[in-house]
mmCIF file of C-alpha atoms in Angstrom:
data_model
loop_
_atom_site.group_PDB
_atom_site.id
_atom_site.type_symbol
_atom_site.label_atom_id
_atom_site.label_comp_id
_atom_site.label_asym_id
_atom_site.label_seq_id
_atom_site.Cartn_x
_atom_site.Cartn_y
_atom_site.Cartn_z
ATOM 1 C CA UNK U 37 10.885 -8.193 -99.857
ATOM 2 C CA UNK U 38 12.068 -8.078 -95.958
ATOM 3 C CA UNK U 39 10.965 -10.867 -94.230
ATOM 4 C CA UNK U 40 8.391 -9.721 -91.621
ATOM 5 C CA UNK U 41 9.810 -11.240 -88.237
ATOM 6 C CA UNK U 42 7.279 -12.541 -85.238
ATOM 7 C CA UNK U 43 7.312 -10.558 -82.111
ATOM 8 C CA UNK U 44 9.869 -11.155 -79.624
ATOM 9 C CA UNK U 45 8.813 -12.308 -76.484
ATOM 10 C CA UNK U 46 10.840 -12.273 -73.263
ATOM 11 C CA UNK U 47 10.451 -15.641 -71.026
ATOM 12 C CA UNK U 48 10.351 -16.199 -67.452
ATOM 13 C CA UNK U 49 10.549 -19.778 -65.880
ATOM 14 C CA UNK U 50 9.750 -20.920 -62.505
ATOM 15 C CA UNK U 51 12.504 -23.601 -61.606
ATOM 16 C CA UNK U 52 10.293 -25.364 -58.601
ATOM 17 C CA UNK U 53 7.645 -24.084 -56.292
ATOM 18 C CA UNK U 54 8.217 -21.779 -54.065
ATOM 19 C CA UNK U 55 10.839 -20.077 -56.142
ATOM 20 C CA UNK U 56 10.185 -16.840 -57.800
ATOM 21 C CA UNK U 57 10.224 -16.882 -62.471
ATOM 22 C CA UNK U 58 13.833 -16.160 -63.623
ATOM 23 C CA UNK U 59 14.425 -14.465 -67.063
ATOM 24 C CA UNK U 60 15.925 -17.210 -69.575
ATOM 25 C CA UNK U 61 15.785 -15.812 -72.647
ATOM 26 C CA UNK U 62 13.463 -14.383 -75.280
ATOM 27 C CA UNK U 63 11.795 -16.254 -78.908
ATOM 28 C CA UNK U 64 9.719 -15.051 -81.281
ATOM 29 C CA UNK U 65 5.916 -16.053 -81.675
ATOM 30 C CA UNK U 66 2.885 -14.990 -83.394
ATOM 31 C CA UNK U 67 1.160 -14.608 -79.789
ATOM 32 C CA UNK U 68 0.754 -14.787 -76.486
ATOM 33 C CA UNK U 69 -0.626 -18.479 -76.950
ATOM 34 C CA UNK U 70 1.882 -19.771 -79.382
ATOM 35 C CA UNK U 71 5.004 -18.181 -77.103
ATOM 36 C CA UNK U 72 3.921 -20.042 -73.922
ATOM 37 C CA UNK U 73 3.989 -23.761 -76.066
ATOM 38 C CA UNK U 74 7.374 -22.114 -77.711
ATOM 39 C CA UNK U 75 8.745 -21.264 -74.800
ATOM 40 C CA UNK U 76 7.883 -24.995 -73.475
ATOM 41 C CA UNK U 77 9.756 -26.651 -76.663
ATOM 42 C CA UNK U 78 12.679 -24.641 -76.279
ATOM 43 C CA UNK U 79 13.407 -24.141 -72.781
ATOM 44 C CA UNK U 80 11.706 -26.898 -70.861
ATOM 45 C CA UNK U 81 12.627 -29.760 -72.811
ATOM 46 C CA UNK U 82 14.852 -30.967 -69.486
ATOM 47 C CA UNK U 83 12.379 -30.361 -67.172
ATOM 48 C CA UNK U 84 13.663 -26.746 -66.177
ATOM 49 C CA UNK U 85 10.663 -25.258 -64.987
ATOM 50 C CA UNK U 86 6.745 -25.849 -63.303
ATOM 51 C CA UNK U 87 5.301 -22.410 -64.772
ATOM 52 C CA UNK U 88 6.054 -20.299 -67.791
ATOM 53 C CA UNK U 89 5.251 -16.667 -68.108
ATOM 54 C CA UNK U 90 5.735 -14.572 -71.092
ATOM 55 C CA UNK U 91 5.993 -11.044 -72.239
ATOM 56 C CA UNK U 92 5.867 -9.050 -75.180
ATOM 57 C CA UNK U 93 9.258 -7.347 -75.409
ATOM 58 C CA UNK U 94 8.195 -4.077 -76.630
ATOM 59 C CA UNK U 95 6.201 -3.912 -73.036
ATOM 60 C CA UNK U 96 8.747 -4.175 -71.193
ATOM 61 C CA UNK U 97 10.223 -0.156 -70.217
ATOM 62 C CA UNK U 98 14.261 -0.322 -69.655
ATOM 63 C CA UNK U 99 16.592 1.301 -67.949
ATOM 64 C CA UNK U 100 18.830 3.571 -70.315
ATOM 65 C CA UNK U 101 22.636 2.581 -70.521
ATOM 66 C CA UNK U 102 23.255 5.974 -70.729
ATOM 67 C CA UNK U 103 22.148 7.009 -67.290
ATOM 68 C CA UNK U 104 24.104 4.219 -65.930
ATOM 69 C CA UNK U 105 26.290 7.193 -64.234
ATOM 70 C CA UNK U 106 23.484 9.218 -62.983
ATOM 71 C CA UNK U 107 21.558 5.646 -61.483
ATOM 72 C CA UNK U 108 23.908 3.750 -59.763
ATOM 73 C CA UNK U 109 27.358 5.770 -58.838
ATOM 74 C CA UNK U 110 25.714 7.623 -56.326
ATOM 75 C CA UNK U 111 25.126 4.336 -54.497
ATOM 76 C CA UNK U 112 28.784 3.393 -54.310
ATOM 77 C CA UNK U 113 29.775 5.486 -51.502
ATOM 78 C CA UNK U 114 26.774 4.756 -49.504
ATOM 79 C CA UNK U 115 28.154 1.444 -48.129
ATOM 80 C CA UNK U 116 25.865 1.882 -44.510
ATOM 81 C CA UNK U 117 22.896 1.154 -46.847
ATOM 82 C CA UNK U 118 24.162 -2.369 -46.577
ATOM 83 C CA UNK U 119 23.115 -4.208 -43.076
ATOM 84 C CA UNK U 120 26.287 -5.633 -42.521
ATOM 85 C CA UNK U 121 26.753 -2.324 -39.802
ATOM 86 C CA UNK U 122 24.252 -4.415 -37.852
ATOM 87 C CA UNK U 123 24.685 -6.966 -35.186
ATOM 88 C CA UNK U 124 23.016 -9.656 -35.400
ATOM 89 C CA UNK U 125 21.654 -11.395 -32.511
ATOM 90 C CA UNK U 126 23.654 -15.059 -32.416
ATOM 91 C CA UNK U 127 20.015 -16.203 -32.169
ATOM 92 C CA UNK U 128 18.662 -15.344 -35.358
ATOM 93 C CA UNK U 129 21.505 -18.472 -36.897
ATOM 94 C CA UNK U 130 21.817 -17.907 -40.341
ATOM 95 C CA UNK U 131 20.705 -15.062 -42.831
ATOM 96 C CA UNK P 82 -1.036 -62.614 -79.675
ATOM 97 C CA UNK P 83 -0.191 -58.949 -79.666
ATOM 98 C CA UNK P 84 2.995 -58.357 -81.514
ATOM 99 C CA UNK P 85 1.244 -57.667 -85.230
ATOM 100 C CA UNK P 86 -0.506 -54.955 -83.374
ATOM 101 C CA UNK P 87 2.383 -53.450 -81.394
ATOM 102 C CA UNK P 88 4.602 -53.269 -84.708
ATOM 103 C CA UNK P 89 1.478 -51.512 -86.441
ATOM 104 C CA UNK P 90 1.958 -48.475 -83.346
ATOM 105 C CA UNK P 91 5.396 -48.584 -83.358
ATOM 106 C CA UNK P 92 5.462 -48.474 -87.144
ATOM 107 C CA UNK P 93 3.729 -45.555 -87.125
ATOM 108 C CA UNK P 94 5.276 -43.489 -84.524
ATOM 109 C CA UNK P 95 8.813 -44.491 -86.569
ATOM 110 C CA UNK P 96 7.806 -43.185 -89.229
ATOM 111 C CA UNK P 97 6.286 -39.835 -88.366
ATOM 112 C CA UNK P 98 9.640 -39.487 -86.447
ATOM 113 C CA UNK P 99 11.642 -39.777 -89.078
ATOM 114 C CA UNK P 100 9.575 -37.830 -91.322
ATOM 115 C CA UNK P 101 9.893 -34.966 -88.930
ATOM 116 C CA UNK P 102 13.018 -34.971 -88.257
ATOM 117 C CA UNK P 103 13.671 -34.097 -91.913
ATOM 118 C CA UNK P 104 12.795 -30.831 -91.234
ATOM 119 C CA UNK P 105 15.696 -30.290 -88.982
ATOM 120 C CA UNK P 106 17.560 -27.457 -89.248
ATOM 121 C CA UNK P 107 14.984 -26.368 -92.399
ATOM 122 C CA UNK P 108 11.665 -25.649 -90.338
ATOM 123 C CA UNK P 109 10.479 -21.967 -91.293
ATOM 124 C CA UNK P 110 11.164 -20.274 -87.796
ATOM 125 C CA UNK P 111 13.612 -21.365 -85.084
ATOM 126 C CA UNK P 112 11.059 -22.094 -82.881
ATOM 127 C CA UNK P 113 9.225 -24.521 -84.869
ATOM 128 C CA UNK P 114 12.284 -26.618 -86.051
ATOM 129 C CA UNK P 115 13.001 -27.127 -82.423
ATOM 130 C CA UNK P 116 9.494 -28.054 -81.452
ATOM 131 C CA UNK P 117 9.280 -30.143 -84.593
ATOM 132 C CA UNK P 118 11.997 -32.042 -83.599
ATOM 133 C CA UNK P 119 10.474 -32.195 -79.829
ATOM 134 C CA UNK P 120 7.981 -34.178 -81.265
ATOM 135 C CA UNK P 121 9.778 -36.379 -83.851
ATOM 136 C CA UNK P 122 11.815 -37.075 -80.820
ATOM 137 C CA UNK P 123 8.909 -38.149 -78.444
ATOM 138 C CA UNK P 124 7.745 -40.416 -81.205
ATOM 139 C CA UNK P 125 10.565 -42.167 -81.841
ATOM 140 C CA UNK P 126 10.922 -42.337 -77.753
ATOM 141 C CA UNK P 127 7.537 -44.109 -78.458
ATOM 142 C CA UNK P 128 8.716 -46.578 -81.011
ATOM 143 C CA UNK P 129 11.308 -48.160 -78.839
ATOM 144 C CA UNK P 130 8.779 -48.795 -76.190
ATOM 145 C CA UNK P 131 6.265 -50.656 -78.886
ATOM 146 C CA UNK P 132 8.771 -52.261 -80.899
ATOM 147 C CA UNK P 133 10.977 -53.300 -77.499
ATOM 148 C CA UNK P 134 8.052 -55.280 -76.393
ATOM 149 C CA UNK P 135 7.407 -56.254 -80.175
ATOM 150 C CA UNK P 136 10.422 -57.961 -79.956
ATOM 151 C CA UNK P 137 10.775 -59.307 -76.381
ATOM 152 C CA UNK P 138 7.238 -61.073 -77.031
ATOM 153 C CA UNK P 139 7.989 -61.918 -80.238
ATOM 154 C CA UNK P 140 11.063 -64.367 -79.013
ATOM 155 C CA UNK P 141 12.911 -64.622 -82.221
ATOM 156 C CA UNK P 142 16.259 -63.064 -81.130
ATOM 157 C CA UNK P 143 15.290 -59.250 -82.955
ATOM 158 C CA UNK P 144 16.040 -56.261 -81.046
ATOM 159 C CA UNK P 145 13.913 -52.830 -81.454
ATOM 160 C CA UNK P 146 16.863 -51.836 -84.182
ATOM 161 C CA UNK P 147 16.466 -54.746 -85.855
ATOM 162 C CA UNK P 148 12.681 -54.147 -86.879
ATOM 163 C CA UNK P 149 13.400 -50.461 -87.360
ATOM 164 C CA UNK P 150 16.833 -51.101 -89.273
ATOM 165 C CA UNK P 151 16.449 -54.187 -91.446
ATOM 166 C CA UNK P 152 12.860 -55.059 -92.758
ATOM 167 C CA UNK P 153 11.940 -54.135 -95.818
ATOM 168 C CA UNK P 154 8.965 -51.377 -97.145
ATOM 169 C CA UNK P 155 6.580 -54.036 -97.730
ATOM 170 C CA UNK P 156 7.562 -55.629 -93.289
ATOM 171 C CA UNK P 157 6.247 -52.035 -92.548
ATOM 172 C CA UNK P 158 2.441 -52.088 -90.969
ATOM 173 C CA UNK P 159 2.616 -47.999 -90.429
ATOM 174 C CA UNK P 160 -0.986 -46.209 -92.145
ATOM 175 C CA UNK P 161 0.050 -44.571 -95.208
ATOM 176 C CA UNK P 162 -0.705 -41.062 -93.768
ATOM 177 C CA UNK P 163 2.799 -40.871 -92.074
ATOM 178 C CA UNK P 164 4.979 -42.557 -94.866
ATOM 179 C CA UNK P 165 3.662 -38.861 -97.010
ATOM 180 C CA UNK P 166 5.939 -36.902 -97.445
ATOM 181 C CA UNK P 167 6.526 -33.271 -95.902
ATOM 182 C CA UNK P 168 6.079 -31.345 -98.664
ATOM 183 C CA UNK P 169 5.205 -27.609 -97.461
ATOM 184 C CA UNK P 170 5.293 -26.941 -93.631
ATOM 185 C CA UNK P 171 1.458 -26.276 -94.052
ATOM 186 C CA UNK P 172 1.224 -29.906 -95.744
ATOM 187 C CA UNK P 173 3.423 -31.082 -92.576
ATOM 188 C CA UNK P 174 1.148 -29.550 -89.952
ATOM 189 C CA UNK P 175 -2.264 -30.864 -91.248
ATOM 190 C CA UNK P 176 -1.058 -34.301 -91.126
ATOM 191 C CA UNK P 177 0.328 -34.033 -88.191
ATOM 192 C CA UNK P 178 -3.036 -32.723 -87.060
ATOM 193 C CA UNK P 179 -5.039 -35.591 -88.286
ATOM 194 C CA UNK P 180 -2.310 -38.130 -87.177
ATOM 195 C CA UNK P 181 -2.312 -36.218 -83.356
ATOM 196 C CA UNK P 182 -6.399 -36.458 -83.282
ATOM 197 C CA UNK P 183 -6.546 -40.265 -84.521
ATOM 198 C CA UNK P 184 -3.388 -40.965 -82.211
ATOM 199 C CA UNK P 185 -4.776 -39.610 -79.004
ATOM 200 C CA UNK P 186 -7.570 -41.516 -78.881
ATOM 201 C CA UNK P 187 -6.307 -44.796 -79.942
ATOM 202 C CA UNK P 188 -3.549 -44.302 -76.981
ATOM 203 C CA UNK P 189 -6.583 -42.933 -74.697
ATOM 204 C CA UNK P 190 -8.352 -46.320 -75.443
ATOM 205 C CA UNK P 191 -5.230 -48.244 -74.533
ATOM 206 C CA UNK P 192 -4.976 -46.636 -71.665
ATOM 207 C CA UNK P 193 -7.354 -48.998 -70.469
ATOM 208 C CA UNK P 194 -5.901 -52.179 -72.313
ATOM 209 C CA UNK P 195 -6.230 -55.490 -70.192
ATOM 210 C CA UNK P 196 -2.908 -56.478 -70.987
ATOM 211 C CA UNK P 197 -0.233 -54.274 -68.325
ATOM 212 C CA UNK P 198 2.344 -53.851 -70.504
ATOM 213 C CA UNK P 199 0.320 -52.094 -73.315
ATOM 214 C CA UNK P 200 -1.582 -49.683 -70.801
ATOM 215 C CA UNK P 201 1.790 -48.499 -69.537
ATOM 216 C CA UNK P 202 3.045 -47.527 -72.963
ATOM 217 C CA UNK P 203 -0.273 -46.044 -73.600
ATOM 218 C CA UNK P 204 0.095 -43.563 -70.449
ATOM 219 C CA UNK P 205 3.137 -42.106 -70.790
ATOM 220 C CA UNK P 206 3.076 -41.575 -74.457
ATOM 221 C CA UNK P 207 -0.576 -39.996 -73.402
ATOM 222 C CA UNK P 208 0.306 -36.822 -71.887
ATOM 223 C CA UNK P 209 3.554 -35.859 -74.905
ATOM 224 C CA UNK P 210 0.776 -37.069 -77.418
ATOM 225 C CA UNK P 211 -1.653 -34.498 -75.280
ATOM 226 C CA UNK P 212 0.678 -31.753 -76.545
ATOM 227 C CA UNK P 213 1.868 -32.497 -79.735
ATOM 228 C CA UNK P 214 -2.417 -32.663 -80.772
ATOM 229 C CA UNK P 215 -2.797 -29.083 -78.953
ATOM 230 C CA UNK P 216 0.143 -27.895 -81.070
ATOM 231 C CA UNK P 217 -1.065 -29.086 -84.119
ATOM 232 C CA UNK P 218 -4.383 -27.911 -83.931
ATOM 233 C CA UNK P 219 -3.484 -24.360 -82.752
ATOM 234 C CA UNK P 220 -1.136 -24.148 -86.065
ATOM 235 C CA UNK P 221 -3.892 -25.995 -88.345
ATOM 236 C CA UNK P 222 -6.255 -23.439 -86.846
ATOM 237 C CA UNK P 223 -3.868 -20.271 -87.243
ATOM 238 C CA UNK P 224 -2.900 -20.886 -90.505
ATOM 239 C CA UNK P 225 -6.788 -21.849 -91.982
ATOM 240 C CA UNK P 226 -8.107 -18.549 -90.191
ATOM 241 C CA UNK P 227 -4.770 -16.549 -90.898
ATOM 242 C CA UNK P 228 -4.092 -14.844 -94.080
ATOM 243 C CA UNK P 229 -5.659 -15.544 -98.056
ATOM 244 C CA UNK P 230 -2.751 -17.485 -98.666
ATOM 245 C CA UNK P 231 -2.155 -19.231 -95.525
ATOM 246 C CA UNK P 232 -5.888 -20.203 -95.860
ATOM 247 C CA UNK P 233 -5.485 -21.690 -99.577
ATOM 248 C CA UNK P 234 -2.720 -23.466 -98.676
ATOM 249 C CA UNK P 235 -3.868 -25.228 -95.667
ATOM 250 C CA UNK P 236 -6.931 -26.155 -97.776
ATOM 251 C CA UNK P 237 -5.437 -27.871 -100.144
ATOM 252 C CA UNK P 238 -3.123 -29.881 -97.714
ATOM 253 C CA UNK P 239 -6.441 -30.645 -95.923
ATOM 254 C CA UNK P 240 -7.487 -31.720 -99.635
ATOM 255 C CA UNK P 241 -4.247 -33.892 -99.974
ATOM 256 C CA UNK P 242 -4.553 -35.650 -96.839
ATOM 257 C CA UNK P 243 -8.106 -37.044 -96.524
ATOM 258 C CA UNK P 244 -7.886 -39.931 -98.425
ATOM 259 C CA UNK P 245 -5.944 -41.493 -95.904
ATOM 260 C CA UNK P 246 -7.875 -40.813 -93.290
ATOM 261 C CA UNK P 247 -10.181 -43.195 -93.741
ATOM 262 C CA UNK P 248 -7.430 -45.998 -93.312
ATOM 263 C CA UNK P 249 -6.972 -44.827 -89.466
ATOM 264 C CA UNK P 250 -10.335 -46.254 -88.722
ATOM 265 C CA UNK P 251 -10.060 -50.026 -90.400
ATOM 266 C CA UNK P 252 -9.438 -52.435 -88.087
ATOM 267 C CA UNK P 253 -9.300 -56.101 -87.812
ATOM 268 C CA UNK P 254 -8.163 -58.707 -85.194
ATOM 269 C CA UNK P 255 -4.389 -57.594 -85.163
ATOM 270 C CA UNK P 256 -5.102 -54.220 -83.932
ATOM 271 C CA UNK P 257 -4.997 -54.038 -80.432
ATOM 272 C CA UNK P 258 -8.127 -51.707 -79.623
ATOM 273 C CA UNK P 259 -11.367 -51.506 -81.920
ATOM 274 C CA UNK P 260 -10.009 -48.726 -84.377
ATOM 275 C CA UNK P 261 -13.288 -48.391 -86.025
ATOM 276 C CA UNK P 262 -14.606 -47.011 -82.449
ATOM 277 C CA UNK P 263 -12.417 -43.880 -82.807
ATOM 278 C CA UNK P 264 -14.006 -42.025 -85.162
ATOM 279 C CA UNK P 265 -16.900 -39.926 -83.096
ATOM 280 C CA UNK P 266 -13.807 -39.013 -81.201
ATOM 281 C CA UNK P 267 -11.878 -37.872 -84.144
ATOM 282 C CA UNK P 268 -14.356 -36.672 -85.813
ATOM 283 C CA UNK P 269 -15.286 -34.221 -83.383
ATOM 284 C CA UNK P 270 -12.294 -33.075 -82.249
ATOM 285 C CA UNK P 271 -11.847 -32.166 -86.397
ATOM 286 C CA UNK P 272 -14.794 -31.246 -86.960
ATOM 287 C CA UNK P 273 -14.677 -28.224 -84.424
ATOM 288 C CA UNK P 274 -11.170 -27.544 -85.144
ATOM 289 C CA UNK P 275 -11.692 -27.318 -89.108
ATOM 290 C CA UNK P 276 -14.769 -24.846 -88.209
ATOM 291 C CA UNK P 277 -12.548 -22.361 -86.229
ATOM 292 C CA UNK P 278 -10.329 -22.382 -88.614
ATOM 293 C CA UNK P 279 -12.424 -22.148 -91.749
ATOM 294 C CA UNK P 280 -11.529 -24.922 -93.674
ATOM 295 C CA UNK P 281 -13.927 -27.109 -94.944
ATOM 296 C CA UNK P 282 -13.843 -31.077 -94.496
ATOM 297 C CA UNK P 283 -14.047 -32.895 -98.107
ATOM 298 C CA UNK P 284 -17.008 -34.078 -99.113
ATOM 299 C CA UNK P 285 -15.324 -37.476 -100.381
ATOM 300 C CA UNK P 286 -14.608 -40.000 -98.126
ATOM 301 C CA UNK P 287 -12.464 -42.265 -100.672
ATOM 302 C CA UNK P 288 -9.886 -44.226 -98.612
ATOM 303 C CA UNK P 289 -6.095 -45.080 -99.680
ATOM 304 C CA UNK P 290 -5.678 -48.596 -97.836
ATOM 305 C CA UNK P 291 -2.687 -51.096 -97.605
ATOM 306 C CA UNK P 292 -0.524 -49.283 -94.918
ATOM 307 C CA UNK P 293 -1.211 -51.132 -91.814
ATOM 308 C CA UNK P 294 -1.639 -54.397 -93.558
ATOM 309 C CA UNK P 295 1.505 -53.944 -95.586
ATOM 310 C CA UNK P 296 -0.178 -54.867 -98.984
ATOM 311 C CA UNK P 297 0.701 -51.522 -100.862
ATOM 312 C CA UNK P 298 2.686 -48.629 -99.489
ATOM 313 C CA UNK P 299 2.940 -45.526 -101.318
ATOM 314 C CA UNK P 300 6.333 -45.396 -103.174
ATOM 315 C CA UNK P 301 7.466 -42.648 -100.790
ATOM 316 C CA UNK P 302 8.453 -45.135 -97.951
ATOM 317 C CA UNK P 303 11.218 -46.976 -99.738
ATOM 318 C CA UNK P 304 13.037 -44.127 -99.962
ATOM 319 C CA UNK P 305 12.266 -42.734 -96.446
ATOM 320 C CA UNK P 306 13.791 -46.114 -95.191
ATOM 321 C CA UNK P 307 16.538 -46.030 -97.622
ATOM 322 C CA UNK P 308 17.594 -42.791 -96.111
ATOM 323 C CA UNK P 309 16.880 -43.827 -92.356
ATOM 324 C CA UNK P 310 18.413 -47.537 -92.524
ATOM 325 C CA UNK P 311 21.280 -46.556 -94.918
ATOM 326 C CA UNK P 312 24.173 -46.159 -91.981
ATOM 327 C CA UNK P 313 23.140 -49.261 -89.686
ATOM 328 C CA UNK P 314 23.019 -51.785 -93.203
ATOM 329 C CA UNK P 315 26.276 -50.124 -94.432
ATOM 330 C CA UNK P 316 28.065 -50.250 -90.969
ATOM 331 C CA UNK P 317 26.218 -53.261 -89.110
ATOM 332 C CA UNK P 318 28.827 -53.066 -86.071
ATOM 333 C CA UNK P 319 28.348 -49.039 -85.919
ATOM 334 C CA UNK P 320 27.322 -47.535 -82.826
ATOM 335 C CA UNK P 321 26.232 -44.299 -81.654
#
């Protein structure tokens, strides 16, 4: 008999306020509920975060390795998409 | 004088500590072993802050490891709930359950102790306690209302554990807060939580006794302490 596995959920942390939730990693739980108190034991326990979201992993739609080529090479040759072209007023200090 | 009492919380918060942290590295999902050792860890956080000021008020020259290293079973005042074994994680979970509920308010209630020292203790081991009873009672509540099986099972460790429930609620002058004035708490918090999850509360309200005044300790805490005070009696220089 194959051991039926809990769903995977994907976890997001917010470090401190004012920052925006980071990925950190994924666990398994029987819900929604039961991930968030998970996700506290297991990637809190040094004081890491101040909110926890979760996701199911299966609703989460990614990208496909495969069209890796088709996605992002056509941005490599496009370098005056960056803003470094511009000049920045000395006023402005740092960006 | 304050210390009896003191050694009865940090007795019990030793215990359950070391009792979870058997499951180390054997809890039934990843998640739970580390949040099972979370909690064993909070407790025995816990215990050093009882049995520190145990000791310091006691005078006598013994040190926190001293009282958790070298007294015997019978110097132990922990309730007999917590020296029971692990058994199933089912078994684990519904003591931990009725431990969390009885624990909670006994630390609410010293919350608001006279004496400074003890109301300190009691609110910062309020808010981890906070959790690990929300924990618990999601699990308890889960497993009752999951599947047949889970059901059956978590009855019968329901079944196993209520006779020393009752023991939670004695009291007498060494305890530092009127136990017997926790039970409308506990029981309601219970009561609910058995409800959602479809279990139903024994009808018997027998009582195993002789924990928290040390008279008779199940047989299982001799070995617990054999196994947890082994290294520091072998090796009394060790350290770690």
């Amino acid at each position: 008999m194959s051991k039926q596995e809990w769903p995977l959920y994907e976890v997001f942390i917010r470090g401190q306020h004012g920052l925006s939730h980071r990925h950190v990693g994924s666990l398994h739980a029987t819900d929604a509920e039961p991930a968030i108190q998970n996700a506290r034991d297991v990637y809190t326990r040094r004081k890491e975060g101040v909110s926890i979201w979760v996701v199911p992993a299966a609703a989460i739609t990614a990208s496909s390795p495969d069209d890796k080529g088709s996605l992002y090479d056509p941005a490599d040759d496009k370098v005056y998409r960056h803003p470094t072209f511009f000049d920045i007023p000395d006023d402005v200090g740092a960006m | 004088m304050s210390v009896p009492g003191l050694i009865r919380l940090g007795d019990n918060t030793l215990v359950l500590g070391q009792r979870l942290s058997e499951w180390c590295g054997h809890a039934p999902a990843l998640e739970e072993d580390i949040a099972l050792a979370n909690m064993a860890l909070d407790l025995i956080g816990q215990t050093q802050l009882w049995l520190g000021l145990a000791a310091e008020r006691e005078g006598e020259g013994r040190s926190t490891d001293t009282l958790a290293y070298h007294r015997d079973a019978w110097d132990f005042r922990n309730l007999l709930l917590v020296e029971q074994p692990n058994r199933d994680f089912g078994v684990t979970m519904m003591r931990q359950f009725l431990f969390d509920s009885w624990h909670l308010a006994a630390l609410t209630a010293l919350c608001n102790h006279t004496d400074a020292d003890i109301s300190a203790i009691a609110q910062k081991s309020v808010k981890e306690v906070t959790y690990h009873r929300e924990r618990s009672t999601d699990t308890v509540i889960a497993l009752g209302d999951g599947t047949e099986h889970s059901h059956t099972r978590m009855q019968s460790a329901l079944d196993r554990l209520w006779p020393y429930v009752g023991e939670m609620f004695t009291t007498d002058e060494d305890d530092l807060t009127d136990m017997a004035a926790l039970r409308p708490a506990f029981d309601a918090h219970v009561t609910a939580a058995l409800a959602e999850a479809t279990l139903t509360r024994p009808g018997n309200d027998f009582a195993h006794q002789g924990g928290k005044t040390g008279a008779r300790h199940s047989e299982h805490l001799g070995h617990m302490l054999a196994t947890m005070q082994v290294l520091p009696r072998s090796y009394p220089d060790a350290s770690w």
